[in-house]
Coordinates of C-alpha atoms and ligand atoms in Angstrom, one line a residue:
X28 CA 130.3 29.0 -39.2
X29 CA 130.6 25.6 -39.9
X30 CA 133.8 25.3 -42.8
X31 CA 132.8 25.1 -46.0
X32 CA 133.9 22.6 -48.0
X33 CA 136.9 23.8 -50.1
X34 CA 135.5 24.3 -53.6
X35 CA 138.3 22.3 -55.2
X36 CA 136.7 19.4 -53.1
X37 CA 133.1 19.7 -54.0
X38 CA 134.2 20.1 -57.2
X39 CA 135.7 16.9 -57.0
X40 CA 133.1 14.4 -56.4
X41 CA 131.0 15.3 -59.5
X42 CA 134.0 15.5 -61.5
X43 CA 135.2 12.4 -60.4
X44 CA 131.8 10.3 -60.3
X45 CA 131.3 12.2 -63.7
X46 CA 134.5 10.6 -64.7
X47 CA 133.9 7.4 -63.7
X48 CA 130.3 7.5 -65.1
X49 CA 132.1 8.5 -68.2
X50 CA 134.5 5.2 -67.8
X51 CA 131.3 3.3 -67.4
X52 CA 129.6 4.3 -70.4
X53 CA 132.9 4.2 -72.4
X54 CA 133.4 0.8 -71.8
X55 CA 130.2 -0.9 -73.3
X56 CA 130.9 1.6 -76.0
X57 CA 134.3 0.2 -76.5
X58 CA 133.0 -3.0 -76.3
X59 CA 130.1 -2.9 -78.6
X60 CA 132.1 -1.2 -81.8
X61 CA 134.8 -4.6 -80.9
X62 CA 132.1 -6.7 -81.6
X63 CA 130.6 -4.5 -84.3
X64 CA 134.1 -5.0 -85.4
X65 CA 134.0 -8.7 -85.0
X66 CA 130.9 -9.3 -86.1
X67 CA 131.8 -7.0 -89.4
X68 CA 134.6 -9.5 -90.0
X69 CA 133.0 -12.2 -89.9
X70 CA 130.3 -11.4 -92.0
X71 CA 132.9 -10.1 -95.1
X72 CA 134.7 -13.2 -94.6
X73 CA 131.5 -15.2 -94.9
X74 CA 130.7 -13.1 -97.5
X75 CA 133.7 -13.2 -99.3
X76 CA 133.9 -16.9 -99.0
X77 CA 129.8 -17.1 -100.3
X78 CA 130.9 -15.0 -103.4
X79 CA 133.7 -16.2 -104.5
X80 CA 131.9 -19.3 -103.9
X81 CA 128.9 -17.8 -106.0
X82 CA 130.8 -15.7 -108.6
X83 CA 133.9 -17.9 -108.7
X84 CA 135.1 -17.3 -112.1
X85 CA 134.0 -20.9 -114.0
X86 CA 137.7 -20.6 -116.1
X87 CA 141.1 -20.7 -114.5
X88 CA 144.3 -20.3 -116.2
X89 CA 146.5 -22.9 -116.3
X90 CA 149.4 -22.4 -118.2
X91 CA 149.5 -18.9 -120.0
X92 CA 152.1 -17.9 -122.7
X93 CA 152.9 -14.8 -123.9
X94 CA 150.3 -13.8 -126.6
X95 CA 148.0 -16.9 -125.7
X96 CA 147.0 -19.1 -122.8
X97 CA 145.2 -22.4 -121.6
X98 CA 142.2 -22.0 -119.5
X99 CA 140.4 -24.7 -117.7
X100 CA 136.5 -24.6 -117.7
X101 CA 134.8 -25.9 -114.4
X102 CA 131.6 -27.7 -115.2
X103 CA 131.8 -29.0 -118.7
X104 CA 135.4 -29.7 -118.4
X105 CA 136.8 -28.3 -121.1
X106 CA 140.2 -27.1 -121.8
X107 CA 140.3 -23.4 -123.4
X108 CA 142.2 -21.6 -125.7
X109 CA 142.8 -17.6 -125.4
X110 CA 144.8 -15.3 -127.3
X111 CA 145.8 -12.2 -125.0
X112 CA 145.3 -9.5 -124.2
X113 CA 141.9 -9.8 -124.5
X114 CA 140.8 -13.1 -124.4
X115 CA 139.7 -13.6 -127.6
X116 CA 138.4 -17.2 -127.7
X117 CA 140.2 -19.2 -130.3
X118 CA 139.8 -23.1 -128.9
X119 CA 137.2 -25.2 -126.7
X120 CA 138.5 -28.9 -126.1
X121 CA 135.7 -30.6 -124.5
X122 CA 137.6 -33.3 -122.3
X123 CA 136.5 -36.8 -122.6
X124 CA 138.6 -39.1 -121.3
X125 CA 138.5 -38.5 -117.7
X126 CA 135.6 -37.4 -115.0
X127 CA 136.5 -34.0 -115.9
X128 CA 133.4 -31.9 -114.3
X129 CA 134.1 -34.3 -110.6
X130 CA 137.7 -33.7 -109.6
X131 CA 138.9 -30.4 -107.9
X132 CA 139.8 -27.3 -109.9
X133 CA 142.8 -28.4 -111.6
X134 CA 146.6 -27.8 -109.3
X135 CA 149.7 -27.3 -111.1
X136 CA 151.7 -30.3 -109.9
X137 CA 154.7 -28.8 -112.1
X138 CA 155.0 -25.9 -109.5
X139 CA 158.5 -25.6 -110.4
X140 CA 158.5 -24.7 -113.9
X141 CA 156.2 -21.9 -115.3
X142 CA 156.3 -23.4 -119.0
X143 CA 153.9 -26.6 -117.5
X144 CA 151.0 -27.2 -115.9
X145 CA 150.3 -31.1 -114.6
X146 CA 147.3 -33.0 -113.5
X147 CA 146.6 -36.2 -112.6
X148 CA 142.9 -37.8 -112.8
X149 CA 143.3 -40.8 -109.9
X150 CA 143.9 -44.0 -112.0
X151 CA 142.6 -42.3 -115.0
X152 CA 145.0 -40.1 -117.0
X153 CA 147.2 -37.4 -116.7
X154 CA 147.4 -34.4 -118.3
X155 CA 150.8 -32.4 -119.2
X156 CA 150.1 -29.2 -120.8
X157 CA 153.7 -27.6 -122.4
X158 CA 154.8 -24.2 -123.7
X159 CA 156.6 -25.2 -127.0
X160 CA 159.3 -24.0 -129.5
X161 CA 157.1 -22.4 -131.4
X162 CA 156.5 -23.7 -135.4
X163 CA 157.0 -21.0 -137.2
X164 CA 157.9 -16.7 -136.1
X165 CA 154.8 -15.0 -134.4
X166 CA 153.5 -18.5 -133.3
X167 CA 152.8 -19.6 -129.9
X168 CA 153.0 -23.5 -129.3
X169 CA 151.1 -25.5 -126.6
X170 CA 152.0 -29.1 -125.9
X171 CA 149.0 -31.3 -125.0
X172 CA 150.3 -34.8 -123.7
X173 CA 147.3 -37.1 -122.1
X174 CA 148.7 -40.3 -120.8
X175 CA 147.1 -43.3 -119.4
X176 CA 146.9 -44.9 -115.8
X177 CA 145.0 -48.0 -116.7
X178 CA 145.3 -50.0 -119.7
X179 CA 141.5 -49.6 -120.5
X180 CA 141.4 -45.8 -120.9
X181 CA 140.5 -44.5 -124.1
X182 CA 141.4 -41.2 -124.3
X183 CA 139.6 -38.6 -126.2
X184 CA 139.9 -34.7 -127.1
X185 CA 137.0 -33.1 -128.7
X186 CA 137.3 -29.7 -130.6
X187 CA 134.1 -27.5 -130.8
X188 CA 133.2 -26.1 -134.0
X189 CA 131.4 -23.6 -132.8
X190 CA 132.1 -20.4 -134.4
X191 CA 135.2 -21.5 -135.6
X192 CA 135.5 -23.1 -139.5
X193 CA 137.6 -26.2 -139.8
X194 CA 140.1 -27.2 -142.6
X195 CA 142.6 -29.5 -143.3
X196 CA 142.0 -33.4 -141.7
X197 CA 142.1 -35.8 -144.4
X198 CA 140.1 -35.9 -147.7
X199 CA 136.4 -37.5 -147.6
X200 CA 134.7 -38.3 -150.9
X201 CA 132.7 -35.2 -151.3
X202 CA 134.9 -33.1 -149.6
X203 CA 133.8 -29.8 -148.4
X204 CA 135.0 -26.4 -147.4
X205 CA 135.3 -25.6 -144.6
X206 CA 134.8 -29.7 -143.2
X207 CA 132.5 -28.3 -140.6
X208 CA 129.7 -30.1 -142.8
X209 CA 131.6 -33.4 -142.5
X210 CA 130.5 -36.5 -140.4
X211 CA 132.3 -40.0 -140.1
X212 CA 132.4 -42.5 -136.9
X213 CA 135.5 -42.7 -135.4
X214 CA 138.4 -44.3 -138.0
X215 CA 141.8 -44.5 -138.0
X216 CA 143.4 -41.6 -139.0
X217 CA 145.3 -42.9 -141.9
X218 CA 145.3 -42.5 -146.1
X219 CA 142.7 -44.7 -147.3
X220 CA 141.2 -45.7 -150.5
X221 CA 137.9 -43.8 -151.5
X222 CA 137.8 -46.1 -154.2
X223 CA 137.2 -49.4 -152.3
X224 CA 135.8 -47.7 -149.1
X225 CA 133.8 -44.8 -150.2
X226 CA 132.5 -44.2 -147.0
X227 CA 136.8 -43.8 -145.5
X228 CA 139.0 -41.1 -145.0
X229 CA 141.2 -40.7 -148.4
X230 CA 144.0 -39.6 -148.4
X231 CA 145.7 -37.7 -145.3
X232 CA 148.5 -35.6 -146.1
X233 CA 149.8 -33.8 -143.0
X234 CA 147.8 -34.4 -139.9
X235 CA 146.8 -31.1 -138.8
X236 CA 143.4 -29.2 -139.1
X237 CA 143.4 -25.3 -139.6
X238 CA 140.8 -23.6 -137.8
X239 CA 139.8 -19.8 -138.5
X240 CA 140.8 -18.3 -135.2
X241 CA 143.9 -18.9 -136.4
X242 CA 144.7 -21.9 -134.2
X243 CA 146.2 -25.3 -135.4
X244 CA 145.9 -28.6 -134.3
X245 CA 149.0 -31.0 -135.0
X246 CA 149.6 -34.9 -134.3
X247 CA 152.9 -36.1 -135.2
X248 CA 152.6 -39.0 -137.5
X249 CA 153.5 -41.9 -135.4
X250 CA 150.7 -41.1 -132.9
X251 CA 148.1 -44.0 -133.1
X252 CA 145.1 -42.0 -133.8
X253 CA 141.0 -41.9 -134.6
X254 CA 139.6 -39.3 -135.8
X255 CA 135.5 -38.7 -136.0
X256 CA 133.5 -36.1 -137.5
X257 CA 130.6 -34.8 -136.0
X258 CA 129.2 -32.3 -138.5
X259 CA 128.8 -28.5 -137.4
X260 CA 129.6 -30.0 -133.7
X261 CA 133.1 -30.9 -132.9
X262 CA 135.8 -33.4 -134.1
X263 CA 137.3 -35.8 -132.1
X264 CA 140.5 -37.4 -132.1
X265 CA 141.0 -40.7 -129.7
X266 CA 143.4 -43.3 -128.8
X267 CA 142.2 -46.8 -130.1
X268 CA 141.0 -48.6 -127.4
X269 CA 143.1 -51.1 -125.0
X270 CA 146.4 -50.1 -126.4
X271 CA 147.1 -48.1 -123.3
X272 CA 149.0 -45.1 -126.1
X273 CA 149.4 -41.6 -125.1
X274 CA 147.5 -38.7 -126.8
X275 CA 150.2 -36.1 -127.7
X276 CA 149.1 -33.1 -130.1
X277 CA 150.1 -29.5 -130.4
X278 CA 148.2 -26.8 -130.7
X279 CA 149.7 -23.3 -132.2
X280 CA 148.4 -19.7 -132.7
X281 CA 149.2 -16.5 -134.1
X282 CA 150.1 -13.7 -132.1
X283 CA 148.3 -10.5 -133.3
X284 CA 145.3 -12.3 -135.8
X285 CA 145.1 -8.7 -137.6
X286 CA 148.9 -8.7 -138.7
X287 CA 149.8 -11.9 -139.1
X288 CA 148.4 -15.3 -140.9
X289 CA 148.2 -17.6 -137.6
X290 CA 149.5 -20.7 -137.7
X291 CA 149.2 -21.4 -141.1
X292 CA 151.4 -24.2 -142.7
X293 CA 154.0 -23.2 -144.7
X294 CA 152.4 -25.1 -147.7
X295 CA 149.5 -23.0 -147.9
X296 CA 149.2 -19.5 -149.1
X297 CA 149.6 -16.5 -147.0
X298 CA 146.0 -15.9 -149.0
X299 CA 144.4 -18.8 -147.6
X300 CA 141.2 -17.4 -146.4
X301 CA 141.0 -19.3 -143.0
X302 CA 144.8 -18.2 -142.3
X303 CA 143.0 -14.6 -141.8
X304 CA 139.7 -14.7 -141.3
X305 CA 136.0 -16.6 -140.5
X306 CA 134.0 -18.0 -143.4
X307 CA 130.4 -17.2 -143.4
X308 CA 128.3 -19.5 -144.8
X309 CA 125.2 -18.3 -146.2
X310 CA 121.9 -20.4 -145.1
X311 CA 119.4 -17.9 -146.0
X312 CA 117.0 -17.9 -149.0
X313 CA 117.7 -19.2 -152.4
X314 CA 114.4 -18.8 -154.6
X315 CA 115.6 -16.2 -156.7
X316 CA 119.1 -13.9 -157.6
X317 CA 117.3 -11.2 -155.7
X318 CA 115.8 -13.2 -152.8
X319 CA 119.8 -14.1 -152.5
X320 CA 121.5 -10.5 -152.9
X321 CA 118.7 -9.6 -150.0
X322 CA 119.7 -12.1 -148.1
X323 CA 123.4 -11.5 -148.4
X324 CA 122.9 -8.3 -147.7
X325 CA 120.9 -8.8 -144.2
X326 CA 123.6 -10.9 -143.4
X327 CA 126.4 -8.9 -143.8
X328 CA 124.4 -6.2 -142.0
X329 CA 123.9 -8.7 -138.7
X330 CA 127.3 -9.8 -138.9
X331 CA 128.2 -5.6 -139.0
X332 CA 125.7 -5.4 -136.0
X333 CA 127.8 -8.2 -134.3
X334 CA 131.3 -6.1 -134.8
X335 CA 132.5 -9.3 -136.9
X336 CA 133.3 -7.3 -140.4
X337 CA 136.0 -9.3 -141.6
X338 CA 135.8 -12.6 -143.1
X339 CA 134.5 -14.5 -146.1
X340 CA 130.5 -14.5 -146.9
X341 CA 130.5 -18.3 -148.7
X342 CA 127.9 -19.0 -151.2
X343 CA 126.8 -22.0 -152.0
X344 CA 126.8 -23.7 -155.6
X345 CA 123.1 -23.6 -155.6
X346 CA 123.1 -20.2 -154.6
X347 CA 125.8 -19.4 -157.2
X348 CA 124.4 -21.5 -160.0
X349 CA 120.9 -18.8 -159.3
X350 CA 122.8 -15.5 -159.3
X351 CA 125.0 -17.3 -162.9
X352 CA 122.0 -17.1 -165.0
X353 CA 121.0 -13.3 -164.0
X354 CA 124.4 -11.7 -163.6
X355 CA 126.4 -13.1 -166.1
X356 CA 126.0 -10.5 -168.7
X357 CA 128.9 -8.2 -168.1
X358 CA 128.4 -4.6 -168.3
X359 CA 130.2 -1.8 -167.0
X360 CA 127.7 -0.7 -164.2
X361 CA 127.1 -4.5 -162.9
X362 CA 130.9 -4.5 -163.3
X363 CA 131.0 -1.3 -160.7
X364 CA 128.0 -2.7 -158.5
X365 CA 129.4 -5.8 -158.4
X366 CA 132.1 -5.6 -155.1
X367 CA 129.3 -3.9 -153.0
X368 CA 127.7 -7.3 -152.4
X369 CA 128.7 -8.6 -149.1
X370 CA 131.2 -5.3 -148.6
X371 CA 133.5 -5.0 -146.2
X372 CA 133.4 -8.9 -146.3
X373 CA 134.7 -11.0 -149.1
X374 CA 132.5 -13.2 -151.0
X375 CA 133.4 -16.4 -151.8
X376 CA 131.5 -18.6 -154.6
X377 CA 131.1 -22.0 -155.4
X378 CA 131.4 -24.1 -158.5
X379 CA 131.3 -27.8 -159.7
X380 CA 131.5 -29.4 -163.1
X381 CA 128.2 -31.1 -162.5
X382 CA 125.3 -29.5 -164.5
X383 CA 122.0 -30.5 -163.9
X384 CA 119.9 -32.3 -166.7
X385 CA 117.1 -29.3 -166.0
X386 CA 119.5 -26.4 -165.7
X387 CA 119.4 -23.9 -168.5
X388 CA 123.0 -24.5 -169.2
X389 CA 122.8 -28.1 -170.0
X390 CA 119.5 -27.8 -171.8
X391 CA 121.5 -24.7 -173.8
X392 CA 123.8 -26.8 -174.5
X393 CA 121.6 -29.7 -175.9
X394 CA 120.0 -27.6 -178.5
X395 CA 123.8 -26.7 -180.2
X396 CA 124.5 -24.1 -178.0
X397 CA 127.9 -22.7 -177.2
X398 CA 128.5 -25.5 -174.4
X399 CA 127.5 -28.3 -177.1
X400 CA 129.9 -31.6 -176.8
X401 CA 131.3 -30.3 -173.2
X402 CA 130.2 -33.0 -171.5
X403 CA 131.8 -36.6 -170.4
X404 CA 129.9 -39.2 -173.2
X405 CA 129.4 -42.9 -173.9
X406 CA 131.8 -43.6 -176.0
X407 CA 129.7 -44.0 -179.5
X408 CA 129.5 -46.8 -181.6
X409 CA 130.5 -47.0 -184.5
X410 CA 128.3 -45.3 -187.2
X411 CA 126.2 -43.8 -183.5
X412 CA 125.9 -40.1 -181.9
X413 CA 127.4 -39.6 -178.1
X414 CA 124.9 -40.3 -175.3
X415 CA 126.3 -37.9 -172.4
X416 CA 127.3 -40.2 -169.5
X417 CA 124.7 -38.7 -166.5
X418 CA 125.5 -39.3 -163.0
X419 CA 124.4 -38.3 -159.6
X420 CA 125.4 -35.5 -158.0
X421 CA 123.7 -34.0 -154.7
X422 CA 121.1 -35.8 -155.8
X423 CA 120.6 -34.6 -159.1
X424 CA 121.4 -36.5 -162.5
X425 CA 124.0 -34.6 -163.5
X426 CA 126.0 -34.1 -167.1
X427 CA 130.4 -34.1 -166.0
X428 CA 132.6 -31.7 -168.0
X429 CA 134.8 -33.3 -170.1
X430 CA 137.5 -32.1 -168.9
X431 CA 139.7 -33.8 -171.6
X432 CA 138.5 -31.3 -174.5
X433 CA 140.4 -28.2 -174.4
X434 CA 137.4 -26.0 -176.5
X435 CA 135.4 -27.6 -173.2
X436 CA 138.4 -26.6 -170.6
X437 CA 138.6 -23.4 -171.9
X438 CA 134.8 -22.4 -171.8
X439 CA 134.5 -23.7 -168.0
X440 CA 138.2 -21.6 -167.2
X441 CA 136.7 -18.7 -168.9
X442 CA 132.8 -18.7 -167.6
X443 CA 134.5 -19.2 -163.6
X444 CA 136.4 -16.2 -164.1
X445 CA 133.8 -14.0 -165.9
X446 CA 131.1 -15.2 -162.9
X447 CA 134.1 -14.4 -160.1
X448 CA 134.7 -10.8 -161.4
X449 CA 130.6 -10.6 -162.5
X450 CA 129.5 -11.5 -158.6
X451 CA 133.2 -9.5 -157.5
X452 CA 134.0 -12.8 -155.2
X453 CA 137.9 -13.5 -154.2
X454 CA 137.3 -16.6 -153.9
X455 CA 136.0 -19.6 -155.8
X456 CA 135.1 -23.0 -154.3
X457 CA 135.0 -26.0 -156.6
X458 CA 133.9 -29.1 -155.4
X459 CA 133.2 -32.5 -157.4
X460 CA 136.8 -32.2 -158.8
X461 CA 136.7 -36.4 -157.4
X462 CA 135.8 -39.2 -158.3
X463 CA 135.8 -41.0 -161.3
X464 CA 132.1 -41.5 -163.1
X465 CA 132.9 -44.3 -165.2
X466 CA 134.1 -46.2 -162.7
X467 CA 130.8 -44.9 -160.8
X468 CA 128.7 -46.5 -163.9
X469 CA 130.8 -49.2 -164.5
X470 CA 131.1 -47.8 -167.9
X471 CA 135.2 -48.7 -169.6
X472 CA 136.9 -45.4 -168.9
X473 CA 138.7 -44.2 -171.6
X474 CA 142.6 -44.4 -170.8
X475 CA 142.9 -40.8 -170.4
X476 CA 140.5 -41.0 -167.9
X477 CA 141.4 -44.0 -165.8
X478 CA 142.0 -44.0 -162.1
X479 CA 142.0 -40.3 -160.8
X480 CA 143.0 -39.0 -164.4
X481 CA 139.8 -36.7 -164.2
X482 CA 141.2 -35.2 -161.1
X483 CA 144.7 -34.9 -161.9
X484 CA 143.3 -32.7 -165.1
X485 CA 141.1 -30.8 -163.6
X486 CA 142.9 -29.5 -160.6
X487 CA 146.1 -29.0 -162.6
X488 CA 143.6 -26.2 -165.0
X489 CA 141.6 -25.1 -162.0
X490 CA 145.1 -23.7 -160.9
X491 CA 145.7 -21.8 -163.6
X492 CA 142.7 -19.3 -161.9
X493 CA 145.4 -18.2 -159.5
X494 CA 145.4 -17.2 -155.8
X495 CA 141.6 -16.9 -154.8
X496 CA 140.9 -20.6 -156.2
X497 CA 140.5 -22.9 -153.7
X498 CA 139.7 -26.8 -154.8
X499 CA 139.3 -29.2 -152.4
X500 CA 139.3 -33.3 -153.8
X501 CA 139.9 -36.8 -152.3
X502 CA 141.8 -38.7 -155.0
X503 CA 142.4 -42.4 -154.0
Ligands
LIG10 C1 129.7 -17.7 -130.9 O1 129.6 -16.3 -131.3 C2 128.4 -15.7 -130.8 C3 128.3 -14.3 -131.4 O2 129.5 -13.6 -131.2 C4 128.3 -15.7 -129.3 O3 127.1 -15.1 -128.9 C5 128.4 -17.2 -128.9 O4 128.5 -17.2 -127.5 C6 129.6 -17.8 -129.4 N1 129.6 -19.3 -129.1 C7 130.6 -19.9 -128.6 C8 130.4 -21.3 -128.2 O5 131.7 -19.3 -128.3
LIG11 C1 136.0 -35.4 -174.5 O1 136.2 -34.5 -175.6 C2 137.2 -35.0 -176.5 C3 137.4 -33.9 -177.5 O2 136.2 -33.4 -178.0 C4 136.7 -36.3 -177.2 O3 137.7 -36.7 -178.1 C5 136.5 -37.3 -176.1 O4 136.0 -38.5 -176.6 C6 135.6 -36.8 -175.0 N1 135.6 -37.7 -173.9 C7 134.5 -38.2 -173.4 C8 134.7 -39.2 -172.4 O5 133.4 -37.8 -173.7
LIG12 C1 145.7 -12.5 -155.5 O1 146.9 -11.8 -155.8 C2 146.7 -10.5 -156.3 C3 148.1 -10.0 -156.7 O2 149.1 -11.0 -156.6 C4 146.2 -9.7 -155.2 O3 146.0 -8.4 -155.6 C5 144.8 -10.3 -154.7 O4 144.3 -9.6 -153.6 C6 145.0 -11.7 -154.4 N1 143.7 -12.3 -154.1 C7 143.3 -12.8 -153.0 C8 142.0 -13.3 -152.9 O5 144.0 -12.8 -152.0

């Protein structure tokens, strides 16, 4: 019998060829999941570099504080503003002074101190944004320094208007609230005399504009500045050409908007509306008191819609003038209706001493009504009746209350507050305060009257209305 093979043996050779038919097919295994692997990497790096390239967040913080912080916006170039934590928008700076949408994402060239971010345009400008002693408790401060690299940059800083309402800047002659309305070419930002140039800035007490997001812009006083207005758009402020000066501002804002009055100067009142809150302004139709109560009411309900239920609804004098001569007579239930106009927003009115030639007041008033002798006159001859002195005003001819007769005073006093507490409005606007209409008609002022006398009377009685008055004039 021929010896058979010892099982172990036989065994063997499958198990081994088994094995290394195993090892064969393991290896092209192993080596396809490595370059699965491989391959896998490379295309989540190349995705990863394609999306952030893609989905690459156009804003990049550059300097952030504690409650607020400075973005900078790829592609239009813009410097932000953000109060934290959520990002509320509170500031756009459109950046004109350098090729701002070219140069890299901006790199903090002040890498060794977190209160400062640098950047340097090549032979441009540089930019030197600070974290500052803050103005005043519960304020944040930013430091905005642009200085030049050639003596032929003109550096400029635009600030959007877009949903935020301006105030402060310096007077204009018909001055308006909030200045978003406004429009000048670029002027130096200096007191000027309305007077001799109607079409200048007046006078400029502090120069800093409120905005109502609660930020505020500041220059210090010895800054060399322009400032143009480009209404409902933005407002710039520049360096005057070929002087090679630096543009250095500061921009502040509150911590918590729903606590605290932002950035409001100490001068104004803690009730100054754009210290708190957006203004409104209604645009909508005027034909008739209830074609405006509709339309007051449709926009309080969008602005509800948009989650934006704080604020003032302004009305304009037209506007106001309309719901006057319906809701003036005061009754208990009107009294009780009255507050559920704009509700939960305030609603703020405007007034003017101007009344129209064709308004029912001024015609009332003609036929020995109540209002009777109110108004600014010619001074009679001898021996001849008063003409009233008519003027221009929105580009009406207007009668002017004399504000130098106390029974006239008193009437105007009394029919603001009745219409304030009629239409249930915090706050009343009066604008026209300036100017002087004699001067205007080249008609001898009486000496009462002379210069800004008109003015000076006016506001000083206008005061006496208390906390929700808010009067805005250019005197010279
Ligand atoms: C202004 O506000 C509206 C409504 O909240 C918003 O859709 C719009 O983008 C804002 N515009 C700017 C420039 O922030
Ligand atoms: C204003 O009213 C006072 C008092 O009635 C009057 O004496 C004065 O002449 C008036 N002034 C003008 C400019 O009409
Ligand atoms: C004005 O002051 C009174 C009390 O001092 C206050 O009740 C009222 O709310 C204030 N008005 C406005 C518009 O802030």
């Amino acid at each position: 019998d021929p010896p058979l093979p010892p099982p172990r043996h036989t065994g063997q050779i499958p198990e081994s060829t088994w094995t290394l038919g195993l090892r064969e097919m393991t290896e092209p295994w192993k080596g396809a999941v490595g370059c699965l692997g491989v391959a896998v990497f490379f295309a989540m790096t190349i995705g990863i570099i394609s999306w952030q390239a893609l989905e690459q967040s156009p804003e990049e913080w550059v300097l952030r504080g504690r409650d607020a912080g400075m973005l900078w916006e790829r592609g239009r170039g813009a410097l932000l503003l953000r109060a934290l934590p959520a990002g509320r928008p509170v500031l756009a700076i459109a950046v004109g002074s350098v090729p701002a949408t070219e140069p890299p994402p901006p790199r903090d060239r002040c890498w060794h101190d977190g209160g400062q971010f640098c950047y340097s345009w090549e032979e441009d400008a540089e930019l030197r944004l600070s974290l500052e002693p803050p103005a005043a408790p519960g304020t944040e401060c930013y430091g905005v320094r642009w200085t030049p690299l050639r003596p032929d940059v003109t550096l400029k800083d635009c600030f959007s208007m877009a949903n935020v309402s301006w105030y402060g800047g310096p007077s204009v002659r018909a001055q308006r609230w909030p200045l978003n309305g406004a429009e000048s070419p670029a002027q130096p930002l200096v007191s000027g005399n309305l007077g001799t140039n109607p079409d200048g800035f007046g006078p400029v007490l502090e120069r800093y504009f409120l905005g109502s997001t609660g930020v505020t812009v500041t220059v210090a006083p010895e800054v060399p500045l322009l400032l143009s207005l480009e209404s409902h758009r933005q407002f710039c402020l520049e360096t005057p050409a070929g002087r090679a000066e630096p543009l250095h501002y500061q921009l502040c804002v509150g911590g918590n908007p729903s606590t605290r009055p932002a950035g409001c100067p100490k001068h104004l009142t803690r009730n100054f509306p754009p210290c708190r809150s957006p203004i409104w302004r209604y645009h909508g139709p005027e034909a008739s008191a209830a074609k405006i109560k509709r339309g007051l009411r449709s926009l309080v309900r969008r602005l509800k819609r948009h989650r934006l239920q704080e604020g003032v609804v302004a009305l304009g004098e037209r506007g106001t003038a309309i719901l006057a001569a319906t809701d003036l007579v005061p009754s208990e239930r009107r009294k009780r209706q009255a507050p559920a106009l704009v509700e939960p927003l305030e609603l703020s009115i405007t007034l003017s001493p101007y009344a129209g030639v064709t308004s029912p007041l001024f015609l009332r008033s003609l036929r020995g009504g109540e209002a009777a002798g109110y108004w600014l006159s010619r001074q009679p001859r001898p021996g001849g009746s008063s003409i009233p002195l008519l003027t221009t005003w929105k580009g009406q001819l207007c009668a002017r209350l004399n504000v130098t007769s106390e029974a006239a005073l008193g009437w105007y006093l009394a029919r603001a507050r009745r219409l304030r507490q009629a239409l249930g409005a915090s706050y009343v606007v009066f604008e026209g305060v300036e100017g002087n209409s004699f001067l205007e008609q080249d008609v001898p002022a009486p000496a009462e009257l002379a210069g800004d006398g008109y003015t000076e009377v006016l506001v000083a009685a206008l005061a006496t209305l208390g906390n929700g008055t808010v009067i805005s004039a250019g005197t010279r």
